Amino acid sequence: MASKVWSEDQFSCSVCLEILKDPVTIPCGHSYCMGCIKNCWDQTDHTGVYSCPQCRETFTPRPDLRRNTMLAEVVEELKKTGLNPPPAQSYAGPGDVPCDFCTGRKFKAVKSCLTCLASYCETHIKPHYEGAAFKRHKLINAIGDLEQKLCPEHQKVLEVFCRTDQTCICLLCTQDEHKSHETVSAKKERTGKQKQLGETQTEIQQRIQERLKEIEELKQTVESLKRSACIEIKESEKIFTELIRSIEKIHTEVIELIGANEKAAVNQAEGHMKKLEQEIAELRRRNADLKQLSETEDHIHFLQNFQPLCAPPEAGDLPSVTVNTDISFGAVRKAVSELKGHIEDFCKGELVKITKTVNEVAVYSLQAPEPRNRAEFLKYSCQLTLDPNTAHRNLCLSEGNRKVTCRRETQRYPHHPERFESYTQVLCREGLSGTRCYWEIEWSVVGADIGVTYKGISRKGRDHSCSLGYNDKSWSLCCSGSSYTAWHNNNHTAITAPRSPRIGVYLDFNAGTLSFYGVSDTMTLLHRFQTTFTEPLYPGFRLQWFLDSSVTICQLN
């Protein structure tokens, strides 16, 4: 007779889920740790009704609890003979796939069978490894929701992929509603998709590296910004300290000026008052002498002294004084107040400039990523038309001013100051600024220059100031029969790339980028200019001096 295999669940407490400690058996037959069941019943003591945590049978009054000696001995013996609790991580927890064959507390599944549509723990998966009947079963790492692997209509395993409907189906579906569809095995479709997944993964990893690089650059920029801000704060404090000292010096000079003026005026007035007081004293003395003479009874004395005493008093050397009764330094206060107003107004104006300058210092600028495929570029497509007023007289415009062709015959264009006179060039009407724009050009076999320019490019003469790409006002891509050359400010860069009769031009004005692409099944970057644009840009073209060479602005909408 085969010996019975005992599992831990049979000797586990359903309350603490551990091996029984001091096991007790209650009247319904279920067993618990003595401490666990006592704690449960203590919490319901106030009701007078006690129940089994498993079967919910109730007891009144509270049953007496006694240690189940036999069960305790069995548990201890089994522990010695090899019944050890599995590690805690082998139980299924939140987010784990539970074993479909475990009873009670379930172990974590390690494998799922796509044939059985069930998941198994390490114990219950053994028959699939050992039994011949299970050899052809498909085992995978444990996954949940195995019902999703069944066809909802036929309840058969999903084994086929329908490319027409882009969905997984069973074999019966291929004979039914998907009969005429393009179907392949799930394995074959996976192989193709796996390659696509690998490409996506590579792109994601590349983007991760780019983002990590950006983070590192941002860290370095932030540190540089902190150092720069610290230096600027110290320098600004130094400048403002000097400015405060200058104002304090002016303040001191004004106070000293007022004080010196006050002192000089007071000294002058006091000197004049002293002279006036002396004159008054002399006049009072003569007046006393005259009074005494007028009262004498001696006629001879009177006549002898009359002449010298009655002579008119000398006018003296004191100037006539007009006293200013409304004297004040109000005009000085007004001048100082005006100085304060001028300084405040000046400081406000300068603060606006300083604020603008400070705000322009940014650690980074938020910009949408550059488009990666033609569909994304087309989101920024713009409508362009050629401006007849700029066209050289050997250029003929057609197709609603979207095509320009070089002709031998001189076109009868009227005189216009914006017309190119020497170079066979033409600009578009539309000026582009402050946004993202994309347009495409088709050029003839002979060749053409495709570019953009500020409106101020010269129109007369044969020097470089008139030619696209040969001055600091324009940027261009020269397309010849078998090569490309990028031009700006008379500097050029040779480009090796397959010939493309269609060129895509992408302008990100705010980011300061102008990119040229060869357009085919993919977008091939030919050249990118990186600069800072300061004025609206006008797309323009220069045709080679060959008959019937042409450029066409493609209709993208």
Coordinates of C-alpha atoms in Angstrom, one line a residue:
M1 CA 0.0 0.0 0.0
A2 CA 1.4 3.4 -1.1
S3 CA 2.1 5.8 1.7
K4 CA 0.0 8.9 1.8
V5 CA 1.6 12.1 0.7
W6 CA 0.8 14.9 3.2
S7 CA 0.7 18.5 2.2
E8 CA 1.3 21.5 4.4
D9 CA -2.2 22.8 3.8
Q10 CA -3.6 19.9 5.8
F11 CA -1.7 21.1 8.9
S12 CA -2.1 24.8 8.4
C13 CA -4.2 27.2 10.4
S14 CA -6.7 29.0 8.1
V15 CA -6.3 32.1 10.2
C16 CA -2.6 32.7 10.3
L17 CA -1.8 30.4 7.3
E18 CA 1.1 28.9 9.2
I19 CA 1.8 25.4 10.5
L20 CA -0.5 24.7 13.5
K21 CA 0.9 25.8 16.9
D22 CA -0.7 24.3 20.0
P23 CA -3.5 22.9 17.8
V24 CA -7.1 22.8 19.1
T25 CA -10.1 21.3 17.5
I26 CA -13.5 23.0 17.9
P27 CA -16.9 21.2 17.9
C28 CA -17.4 21.5 14.1
G29 CA -14.1 19.5 13.5
H30 CA -11.9 22.2 12.2
S31 CA -8.5 22.9 13.8
Y32 CA -6.7 26.1 14.6
C33 CA -3.8 27.5 16.5
M34 CA -5.0 28.0 20.1
G35 CA -3.9 31.6 20.1
C36 CA -5.6 32.4 16.7
I37 CA -9.0 31.0 17.6
K38 CA -8.9 32.6 21.0
N39 CA -8.2 36.0 19.5
C40 CA -11.0 35.6 17.0
W41 CA -13.5 34.7 19.7
D42 CA -12.3 37.4 22.0
Q43 CA -13.4 40.0 19.4
T44 CA -17.0 38.6 19.4
D45 CA -17.3 38.1 23.2
H46 CA -19.8 41.0 23.5
T47 CA -22.3 39.2 21.2
G48 CA -22.2 35.9 23.1
V49 CA -22.2 34.0 19.7
Y50 CA -19.0 32.3 18.5
S51 CA -18.4 30.9 15.0
C52 CA -15.9 28.8 13.0
P53 CA -13.8 31.0 10.6
Q54 CA -14.1 28.3 7.9
C55 CA -17.6 26.8 8.0
R56 CA -19.3 29.6 9.9
E57 CA -21.1 27.1 12.3
T58 CA -22.1 29.0 15.5
F59 CA -21.7 27.9 19.1
T60 CA -23.4 29.1 22.3
P61 CA -22.0 29.3 24.9
R62 CA -18.3 29.7 24.0
P63 CA -16.7 26.3 23.7
D64 CA -13.8 25.3 26.0
L65 CA -10.5 25.0 24.1
R66 CA -8.2 22.2 24.8
R67 CA -5.0 21.3 23.1
N68 CA -5.4 18.5 20.5
T69 CA -2.5 16.3 21.8
M70 CA -2.7 13.8 19.0
L71 CA -2.7 16.4 16.3
A72 CA 0.1 18.2 17.9
E73 CA 2.2 15.0 18.0
V74 CA 1.4 14.3 14.3
V75 CA 2.5 17.8 13.3
E76 CA 5.7 17.6 15.3
E77 CA 6.5 14.1 13.9
L78 CA 5.9 15.2 10.3
K79 CA 8.1 18.2 10.8
K80 CA 10.9 15.9 11.8
T81 CA 10.3 13.6 8.8
G82 CA 10.5 16.3 6.2
L83 CA 7.3 18.4 6.2
N84 CA 8.8 21.8 6.0
P85 CA 6.8 24.9 5.1
P86 CA 7.7 26.1 1.6
P87 CA 9.3 29.5 1.3
A88 CA 6.9 32.4 1.5
Q89 CA 7.6 33.5 -2.1
S90 CA 6.3 30.2 -3.4
Y91 CA 2.8 31.2 -2.5
A92 CA 0.8 33.2 -5.1
G93 CA 0.6 36.8 -4.1
P94 CA -0.8 39.9 -5.7
G95 CA 0.2 40.1 -9.3
D96 CA 1.3 36.4 -9.4
V97 CA -0.4 33.6 -11.4
P98 CA -1.9 31.0 -9.0
C99 CA -1.7 27.3 -9.7
D100 CA -5.0 26.0 -11.0
F101 CA -4.5 22.6 -9.3
C102 CA -3.6 23.7 -5.8
T103 CA -6.3 23.4 -3.1
G104 CA -6.6 25.8 -0.2
R105 CA -3.8 28.4 -0.2
K106 CA -2.4 28.3 -3.8
F107 CA 1.2 28.2 -4.8
K108 CA 2.6 30.5 -7.5
A109 CA 2.4 29.0 -11.0
V110 CA 5.7 28.6 -12.8
K111 CA 4.3 27.3 -16.2
S112 CA 1.1 27.6 -18.2
C113 CA 0.0 25.0 -20.7
L114 CA -1.5 26.3 -23.9
T115 CA -2.9 22.8 -24.6
C116 CA -4.6 22.3 -21.2
L117 CA -5.2 26.1 -20.8
A118 CA -4.1 25.8 -17.1
S119 CA -1.3 27.0 -15.0
Y120 CA 0.8 24.8 -12.7
C121 CA 3.1 25.2 -9.7
E122 CA 6.4 23.4 -9.5
T123 CA 4.8 20.3 -7.9
H124 CA 1.8 20.0 -10.3
I125 CA 3.8 20.7 -13.5
K126 CA 5.9 17.5 -13.0
P127 CA 3.4 15.2 -14.9
H128 CA 3.9 17.4 -18.0
Y129 CA 7.7 16.7 -17.8
E130 CA 7.4 13.0 -16.9
G131 CA 4.2 11.7 -18.5
A132 CA 4.3 10.7 -22.2
A133 CA 0.7 12.0 -22.7
F134 CA 1.9 15.5 -22.0
K135 CA 5.0 15.5 -24.2
R136 CA 3.3 17.5 -27.0
H137 CA 1.7 20.0 -24.8
K138 CA 2.9 23.6 -25.3
L139 CA 4.4 25.0 -22.1
I140 CA 5.2 28.7 -21.6
N141 CA 6.1 30.9 -18.6
A142 CA 3.1 31.3 -16.4
I143 CA 0.6 33.9 -17.7
G144 CA -2.9 34.8 -16.6
D145 CA -6.2 35.0 -18.5
L146 CA -5.7 31.8 -20.4
E147 CA -9.3 32.0 -21.6
Q148 CA -8.1 34.7 -24.0
K149 CA -6.1 32.0 -25.8
L150 CA -9.4 30.4 -26.8
C151 CA -11.5 31.3 -29.9
P152 CA -14.7 32.9 -28.4
E153 CA -16.8 31.3 -31.2
H154 CA -15.3 27.7 -31.5
Q155 CA -13.7 27.4 -28.0
K156 CA -10.5 26.2 -29.8
V157 CA -6.9 27.3 -29.2
L158 CA -5.9 30.3 -31.2
E159 CA -3.1 29.1 -33.5
V160 CA -3.5 31.2 -36.7
F161 CA -3.1 34.9 -37.5
C162 CA -5.4 36.6 -40.0
R163 CA -3.4 39.4 -41.8
T164 CA -6.5 40.7 -43.5
D165 CA -8.3 41.4 -40.1
Q166 CA -5.1 41.6 -38.0
T167 CA -6.4 39.3 -35.4
C168 CA -5.7 35.8 -34.0
I169 CA -8.1 33.0 -34.9
C170 CA -8.4 29.2 -34.5
L171 CA -8.1 26.6 -37.3
L172 CA -11.9 26.3 -37.6
C173 CA -12.1 30.1 -38.3
T174 CA -9.9 29.6 -41.4
Q175 CA -12.6 27.4 -42.8
D176 CA -15.4 29.8 -41.8
E177 CA -15.6 33.6 -41.9
H178 CA -11.8 33.9 -42.6
K179 CA -11.8 31.4 -45.5
S180 CA -10.8 33.9 -48.2
H181 CA -8.5 35.9 -46.0
E182 CA -4.7 35.9 -45.9
T183 CA -3.7 33.7 -42.9
V184 CA -0.4 32.4 -41.6
S185 CA 0.6 30.5 -38.5
A186 CA 1.0 32.5 -35.3
K187 CA 4.7 31.4 -35.3
K188 CA 5.4 32.8 -38.7
E189 CA 3.6 36.1 -38.0
R190 CA 5.5 36.3 -34.7
T191 CA 8.8 36.0 -36.6
G192 CA 8.0 39.0 -38.8
K193 CA 6.6 41.0 -35.9
Q194 CA 9.7 40.0 -33.8
K195 CA 11.9 41.8 -36.3
Q196 CA 9.7 44.9 -36.1
L197 CA 9.7 44.7 -32.3
G198 CA 13.5 44.5 -32.4
E199 CA 13.7 47.7 -34.6
T200 CA 11.3 49.4 -32.2
Q201 CA 13.3 48.2 -29.2
T202 CA 16.5 49.5 -30.9
E203 CA 14.8 52.9 -31.5
I204 CA 13.6 53.0 -27.9
Q205 CA 17.1 52.2 -26.6
Q206 CA 18.5 54.8 -28.8
R207 CA 16.0 57.3 -27.5
I208 CA 16.9 56.3 -23.9
Q209 CA 20.5 57.0 -24.7
E210 CA 19.5 60.4 -26.2
R211 CA 17.5 61.3 -23.2
L212 CA 20.3 60.2 -20.8
K213 CA 22.6 62.4 -22.8
E214 CA 20.1 65.3 -22.5
I215 CA 19.9 64.7 -18.8
E216 CA 23.6 64.8 -18.4
E217 CA 23.8 68.0 -20.6
L218 CA 21.0 69.5 -18.5
K219 CA 22.9 68.7 -15.3
Q220 CA 26.0 70.3 -16.6
T221 CA 24.1 73.3 -17.8
V222 CA 22.3 73.7 -14.5
E223 CA 25.7 73.6 -12.7
S224 CA 27.1 76.1 -15.1
L225 CA 24.0 78.3 -14.6
K226 CA 24.4 78.1 -10.8
R227 CA 28.0 79.2 -11.1
S228 CA 27.2 81.9 -13.5
A229 CA 24.3 83.2 -11.4
C230 CA 26.5 83.2 -8.3
I231 CA 29.2 85.3 -10.1
E232 CA 26.6 87.7 -11.6
I233 CA 24.9 88.2 -8.2
K234 CA 28.3 89.1 -6.7
E235 CA 29.2 91.4 -9.6
S236 CA 25.7 93.0 -9.5
E237 CA 26.0 93.6 -5.8
K238 CA 29.4 95.2 -6.4
I239 CA 28.0 97.5 -9.1
F240 CA 24.9 98.4 -7.1
T241 CA 27.1 99.1 -4.0
E242 CA 29.2 101.5 -6.2
L243 CA 26.0 103.0 -7.5
I244 CA 24.7 103.6 -4.0
R245 CA 28.0 105.1 -3.0
S246 CA 27.8 107.5 -6.0
I247 CA 24.3 108.5 -5.0
E248 CA 25.4 109.0 -1.4
K249 CA 28.4 111.1 -2.6
I250 CA 25.9 113.3 -4.6
H251 CA 23.8 113.5 -1.5
T252 CA 26.8 114.6 0.6
E253 CA 27.8 117.2 -2.0
V254 CA 24.3 118.7 -2.2
I255 CA 24.1 118.9 1.7
E256 CA 27.6 120.5 1.8
L257 CA 26.6 122.9 -1.0
I258 CA 23.5 124.0 0.8
G259 CA 25.5 124.4 4.0
A260 CA 28.3 126.4 2.4
N261 CA 25.7 128.7 0.7
E262 CA 23.9 129.1 4.0
K263 CA 27.2 130.0 5.8
A264 CA 28.3 132.5 3.1
A265 CA 24.9 134.3 3.1
V266 CA 24.8 134.4 6.9
N267 CA 28.3 135.8 7.2
Q268 CA 27.6 138.4 4.6
A269 CA 24.3 139.5 6.3
E270 CA 26.0 139.6 9.7
G271 CA 28.8 141.8 8.4
H272 CA 26.3 144.2 6.9
M273 CA 24.3 144.3 10.1
K274 CA 27.4 145.1 12.1
K275 CA 28.1 148.1 9.8
L276 CA 24.5 149.2 10.1
E277 CA 24.7 149.0 13.9
Q278 CA 27.9 151.1 13.9
E279 CA 26.2 153.8 11.7
I280 CA 23.2 153.9 14.0
A281 CA 25.5 154.4 17.1
E282 CA 27.2 157.3 15.4
L283 CA 23.9 158.9 14.4
R284 CA 22.6 158.6 17.9
R285 CA 25.7 160.3 19.3
R286 CA 25.2 163.3 16.9
N287 CA 21.6 163.4 17.8
A288 CA 22.4 163.7 21.5
D289 CA 24.9 166.5 20.7
L290 CA 22.3 168.4 18.7
K291 CA 19.8 168.1 21.5
Q292 CA 22.3 169.4 24.0
L293 CA 23.1 172.3 21.6
S294 CA 19.5 173.2 21.2
E295 CA 19.0 173.5 24.9
T296 CA 22.1 175.8 25.6
E297 CA 21.4 179.4 26.7
D298 CA 24.8 180.6 25.6
H299 CA 24.2 182.2 22.2
I300 CA 27.9 182.4 21.4
H301 CA 28.4 178.7 22.1
F302 CA 25.3 177.8 20.0
L303 CA 26.6 179.8 17.0
Q304 CA 30.2 178.5 17.3
N305 CA 29.0 174.8 17.2
F306 CA 26.0 175.0 15.0
Q307 CA 27.9 174.7 11.7
P308 CA 29.9 171.5 12.4
L309 CA 27.0 169.8 14.2
C310 CA 24.3 170.7 11.7
A311 CA 26.3 169.7 8.6
P312 CA 24.4 166.8 6.7
P313 CA 25.5 163.4 7.8
E314 CA 27.8 161.5 5.4
A315 CA 26.0 158.9 3.3
G316 CA 28.6 156.4 4.1
D317 CA 29.8 153.5 2.0
L318 CA 27.0 151.0 2.7
P319 CA 25.0 149.9 -0.4
S320 CA 21.3 150.0 -0.5
V321 CA 19.9 146.6 0.7
T322 CA 16.7 145.1 -0.4
V323 CA 15.7 142.3 2.0
N324 CA 14.2 139.1 0.6
T325 CA 11.5 138.2 3.1
D326 CA 10.6 134.9 1.3
I327 CA 14.1 133.3 1.3
S328 CA 14.2 129.4 1.0
F329 CA 16.0 126.5 -0.7
G330 CA 12.8 125.2 -2.3
A331 CA 14.4 125.4 -5.8
V332 CA 17.1 123.1 -4.6
R333 CA 14.6 120.7 -3.2
K334 CA 12.7 120.8 -6.5
A335 CA 16.0 120.1 -8.4
V336 CA 16.8 117.2 -6.1
S337 CA 13.2 115.8 -6.5
E338 CA 13.6 116.0 -10.3
L339 CA 16.9 114.2 -10.1
K340 CA 15.2 111.5 -8.0
G341 CA 12.4 111.2 -10.7
H342 CA 15.0 111.0 -13.5
I343 CA 16.9 108.3 -11.7
E344 CA 13.8 106.3 -10.9
D345 CA 12.5 106.5 -14.5
F346 CA 15.9 105.6 -15.9
C347 CA 16.1 102.6 -13.4
K348 CA 12.7 101.4 -14.4
G349 CA 13.6 101.5 -18.1
E350 CA 16.9 99.7 -17.4
L351 CA 15.2 97.2 -15.2
V352 CA 12.9 96.2 -18.1
K353 CA 15.9 95.6 -20.2
I354 CA 17.7 93.7 -17.5
T355 CA 14.6 91.6 -16.8
K356 CA 14.3 90.7 -20.5
T357 CA 18.0 89.8 -20.6
V358 CA 17.7 87.6 -17.5
N359 CA 14.6 85.9 -18.8
E360 CA 16.4 85.0 -22.0
V361 CA 18.8 82.9 -20.0
A362 CA 17.2 79.5 -20.1
V363 CA 18.5 76.1 -19.2
Y364 CA 16.6 74.5 -22.1
S365 CA 13.9 75.3 -24.5
L366 CA 10.9 73.0 -25.0
Q367 CA 10.6 71.9 -28.6
A368 CA 8.6 69.2 -30.3
P369 CA 10.8 66.5 -31.7
E370 CA 11.7 66.7 -35.3
P371 CA 9.5 64.6 -37.6
R372 CA 10.8 61.1 -38.3
N373 CA 8.9 60.1 -41.4
R374 CA 7.1 61.8 -44.3
A375 CA 3.7 61.5 -42.8
E376 CA 4.9 63.6 -39.8
F377 CA 6.6 66.1 -42.1
L378 CA 3.4 66.6 -44.0
K379 CA 1.7 67.8 -40.9
Y380 CA 3.7 71.0 -41.3
S381 CA 3.1 71.4 -45.1
C382 CA 2.5 75.0 -46.3
Q383 CA 1.2 76.4 -49.6
L384 CA 3.7 78.4 -51.6
T385 CA 3.4 80.4 -54.8
L386 CA 6.0 82.1 -56.9
D387 CA 6.1 85.9 -57.0
P388 CA 6.2 87.2 -60.6
N389 CA 7.6 90.5 -59.4
T390 CA 10.8 88.8 -58.4
A391 CA 11.3 86.5 -61.5
H392 CA 14.2 87.1 -63.8
R393 CA 13.0 87.9 -67.4
N394 CA 14.2 84.6 -68.8
L395 CA 12.0 82.7 -66.3
C396 CA 8.5 81.6 -67.2
L397 CA 5.9 80.9 -64.5
S398 CA 3.1 78.4 -65.0
E399 CA 0.7 76.0 -63.2
G400 CA -0.8 78.8 -61.0
N401 CA 2.7 80.2 -60.3
R402 CA 3.9 76.9 -58.8
K403 CA 6.3 76.0 -61.7
V404 CA 9.2 78.0 -63.1
T405 CA 11.0 77.2 -66.4
C406 CA 14.1 78.7 -68.0
R407 CA 13.3 80.1 -71.5
R408 CA 15.3 81.7 -74.3
E409 CA 12.6 84.3 -74.9
T410 CA 12.5 87.3 -72.6
Q411 CA 9.3 87.5 -70.7
R412 CA 7.4 90.8 -70.8
Y413 CA 7.5 91.5 -67.1
P414 CA 7.0 95.1 -66.0
H415 CA 9.8 96.9 -64.2
H416 CA 9.8 96.2 -60.5
P417 CA 12.5 97.0 -57.8
E418 CA 12.4 93.4 -56.4
R419 CA 13.1 91.7 -59.8
F420 CA 16.4 89.8 -60.2
E421 CA 18.2 91.3 -63.1
S422 CA 21.3 89.1 -63.5
Y423 CA 20.7 85.8 -61.9
T424 CA 17.9 83.5 -63.1
Q425 CA 16.2 83.5 -59.7
V426 CA 12.7 83.8 -58.3
L427 CA 11.2 84.0 -54.8
C428 CA 7.9 83.0 -53.3
R429 CA 5.3 85.5 -52.1
E430 CA 5.1 84.0 -48.6
G431 CA 7.4 85.0 -45.9
L432 CA 7.9 82.3 -43.2
S433 CA 8.7 83.0 -39.6
G434 CA 7.9 81.9 -36.0
T435 CA 6.7 78.4 -37.0
R436 CA 7.5 75.1 -38.6
C437 CA 7.0 74.7 -42.3
Y438 CA 7.5 71.9 -44.9
W439 CA 7.4 71.9 -48.6
E440 CA 8.6 69.7 -51.5
I441 CA 10.3 70.6 -54.8
E442 CA 10.7 68.6 -58.0
W443 CA 13.7 69.7 -60.1
S444 CA 14.7 68.8 -63.7
V445 CA 17.7 66.7 -64.6
V446 CA 19.8 69.7 -65.4
G447 CA 19.9 71.1 -61.9
A448 CA 18.7 74.0 -59.7
D449 CA 19.4 75.8 -56.4
I450 CA 16.7 75.4 -53.7
G451 CA 16.9 77.7 -50.7
V452 CA 15.5 80.5 -48.5
T453 CA 16.5 84.1 -48.1
Y454 CA 15.7 87.3 -46.2
K455 CA 13.8 89.8 -48.3
G456 CA 16.8 92.2 -48.2
I457 CA 18.9 90.1 -50.7
S458 CA 20.2 92.3 -53.5
R459 CA 18.4 92.1 -56.9
K460 CA 20.8 94.0 -59.2
G461 CA 24.4 93.3 -60.2
R462 CA 26.3 90.1 -60.7
D463 CA 28.2 89.9 -57.4
H464 CA 27.6 87.4 -54.7
S465 CA 25.2 89.6 -52.8
C466 CA 22.5 88.7 -55.3
S467 CA 22.9 84.9 -55.5
L468 CA 21.2 82.4 -53.2
G469 CA 23.6 80.9 -50.7
Y470 CA 26.5 83.1 -51.6
N471 CA 25.8 85.8 -48.9
D472 CA 24.8 86.0 -45.2
K473 CA 21.2 86.6 -46.1
S474 CA 20.4 83.2 -47.8
W475 CA 20.9 79.5 -47.5
S476 CA 20.6 77.0 -50.4
L477 CA 21.1 73.5 -51.6
C478 CA 22.6 73.2 -55.1
C479 CA 21.2 70.2 -56.9
S480 CA 23.2 69.1 -60.0
G481 CA 22.9 65.9 -62.1
S482 CA 24.8 63.7 -59.6
S483 CA 25.7 65.7 -56.6
Y484 CA 24.6 68.2 -54.0
T485 CA 26.3 71.2 -52.4
A486 CA 25.0 73.2 -49.4
W487 CA 25.8 77.0 -49.5
H488 CA 25.7 79.9 -47.1
N489 CA 27.7 83.1 -47.0
N490 CA 29.8 81.8 -49.9
N491 CA 30.9 78.8 -47.8
H492 CA 30.0 75.4 -49.2
T493 CA 29.7 71.7 -48.1
A494 CA 29.8 68.9 -50.6
I495 CA 27.2 66.1 -50.0
T496 CA 27.4 62.5 -51.2
A497 CA 23.9 61.0 -51.6
P498 CA 21.9 59.2 -54.3
R499 CA 20.1 61.6 -56.7
S500 CA 16.5 62.4 -55.7
P501 CA 14.3 64.3 -58.1
R502 CA 12.1 65.4 -55.2
I503 CA 13.6 67.5 -52.4
G504 CA 11.8 68.1 -49.1
V505 CA 12.6 71.4 -47.2
Y506 CA 11.8 71.6 -43.5
L507 CA 12.1 74.9 -41.6
D508 CA 11.9 75.2 -37.9
F509 CA 12.2 79.0 -37.6
N510 CA 12.3 79.2 -33.7
A511 CA 14.8 76.3 -33.4
G512 CA 17.0 77.9 -36.1
T513 CA 17.1 74.8 -38.3
L514 CA 16.7 74.5 -42.1
S515 CA 16.9 70.9 -43.4
F516 CA 16.9 69.4 -46.9
Y517 CA 15.7 65.8 -47.5
G518 CA 15.8 63.5 -50.4
V519 CA 12.2 62.2 -50.7
S520 CA 11.5 58.6 -51.8
D521 CA 10.1 55.7 -49.8
T522 CA 12.1 57.1 -46.9
M523 CA 13.3 60.6 -45.9
T524 CA 17.1 60.9 -46.4
L525 CA 18.7 63.9 -44.7
L526 CA 21.0 65.7 -47.1
H527 CA 22.0 68.7 -45.0
R528 CA 20.9 70.7 -42.1
F529 CA 21.8 74.4 -41.4
Q530 CA 21.8 75.4 -37.7
T531 CA 21.6 79.2 -37.1
T532 CA 19.5 81.9 -35.6
F533 CA 16.9 83.4 -38.0
T534 CA 16.2 87.1 -37.4
E535 CA 13.8 88.0 -40.2
P536 CA 11.0 86.2 -42.2
L537 CA 12.4 83.8 -44.8
Y538 CA 11.3 83.6 -48.4
P539 CA 11.7 80.3 -50.3
G540 CA 13.5 80.9 -53.6
F541 CA 15.1 79.1 -56.6
R542 CA 17.9 79.6 -59.1
L543 CA 17.7 77.7 -62.4
Q544 CA 20.8 76.8 -64.5
W545 CA 21.3 78.6 -67.8
F546 CA 19.8 75.7 -69.8
L547 CA 16.6 75.7 -71.8
D548 CA 13.6 74.1 -70.2
S549 CA 15.3 73.5 -66.9
S550 CA 12.5 73.8 -64.3
V551 CA 11.5 73.7 -60.7
T552 CA 8.0 72.8 -59.4
I553 CA 6.5 73.4 -56.0
C554 CA 4.6 70.2 -55.2
Q555 CA 1.0 70.2 -54.2
L556 CA 0.9 68.3 -50.9
N557 CA -2.7 68.7 -49.9

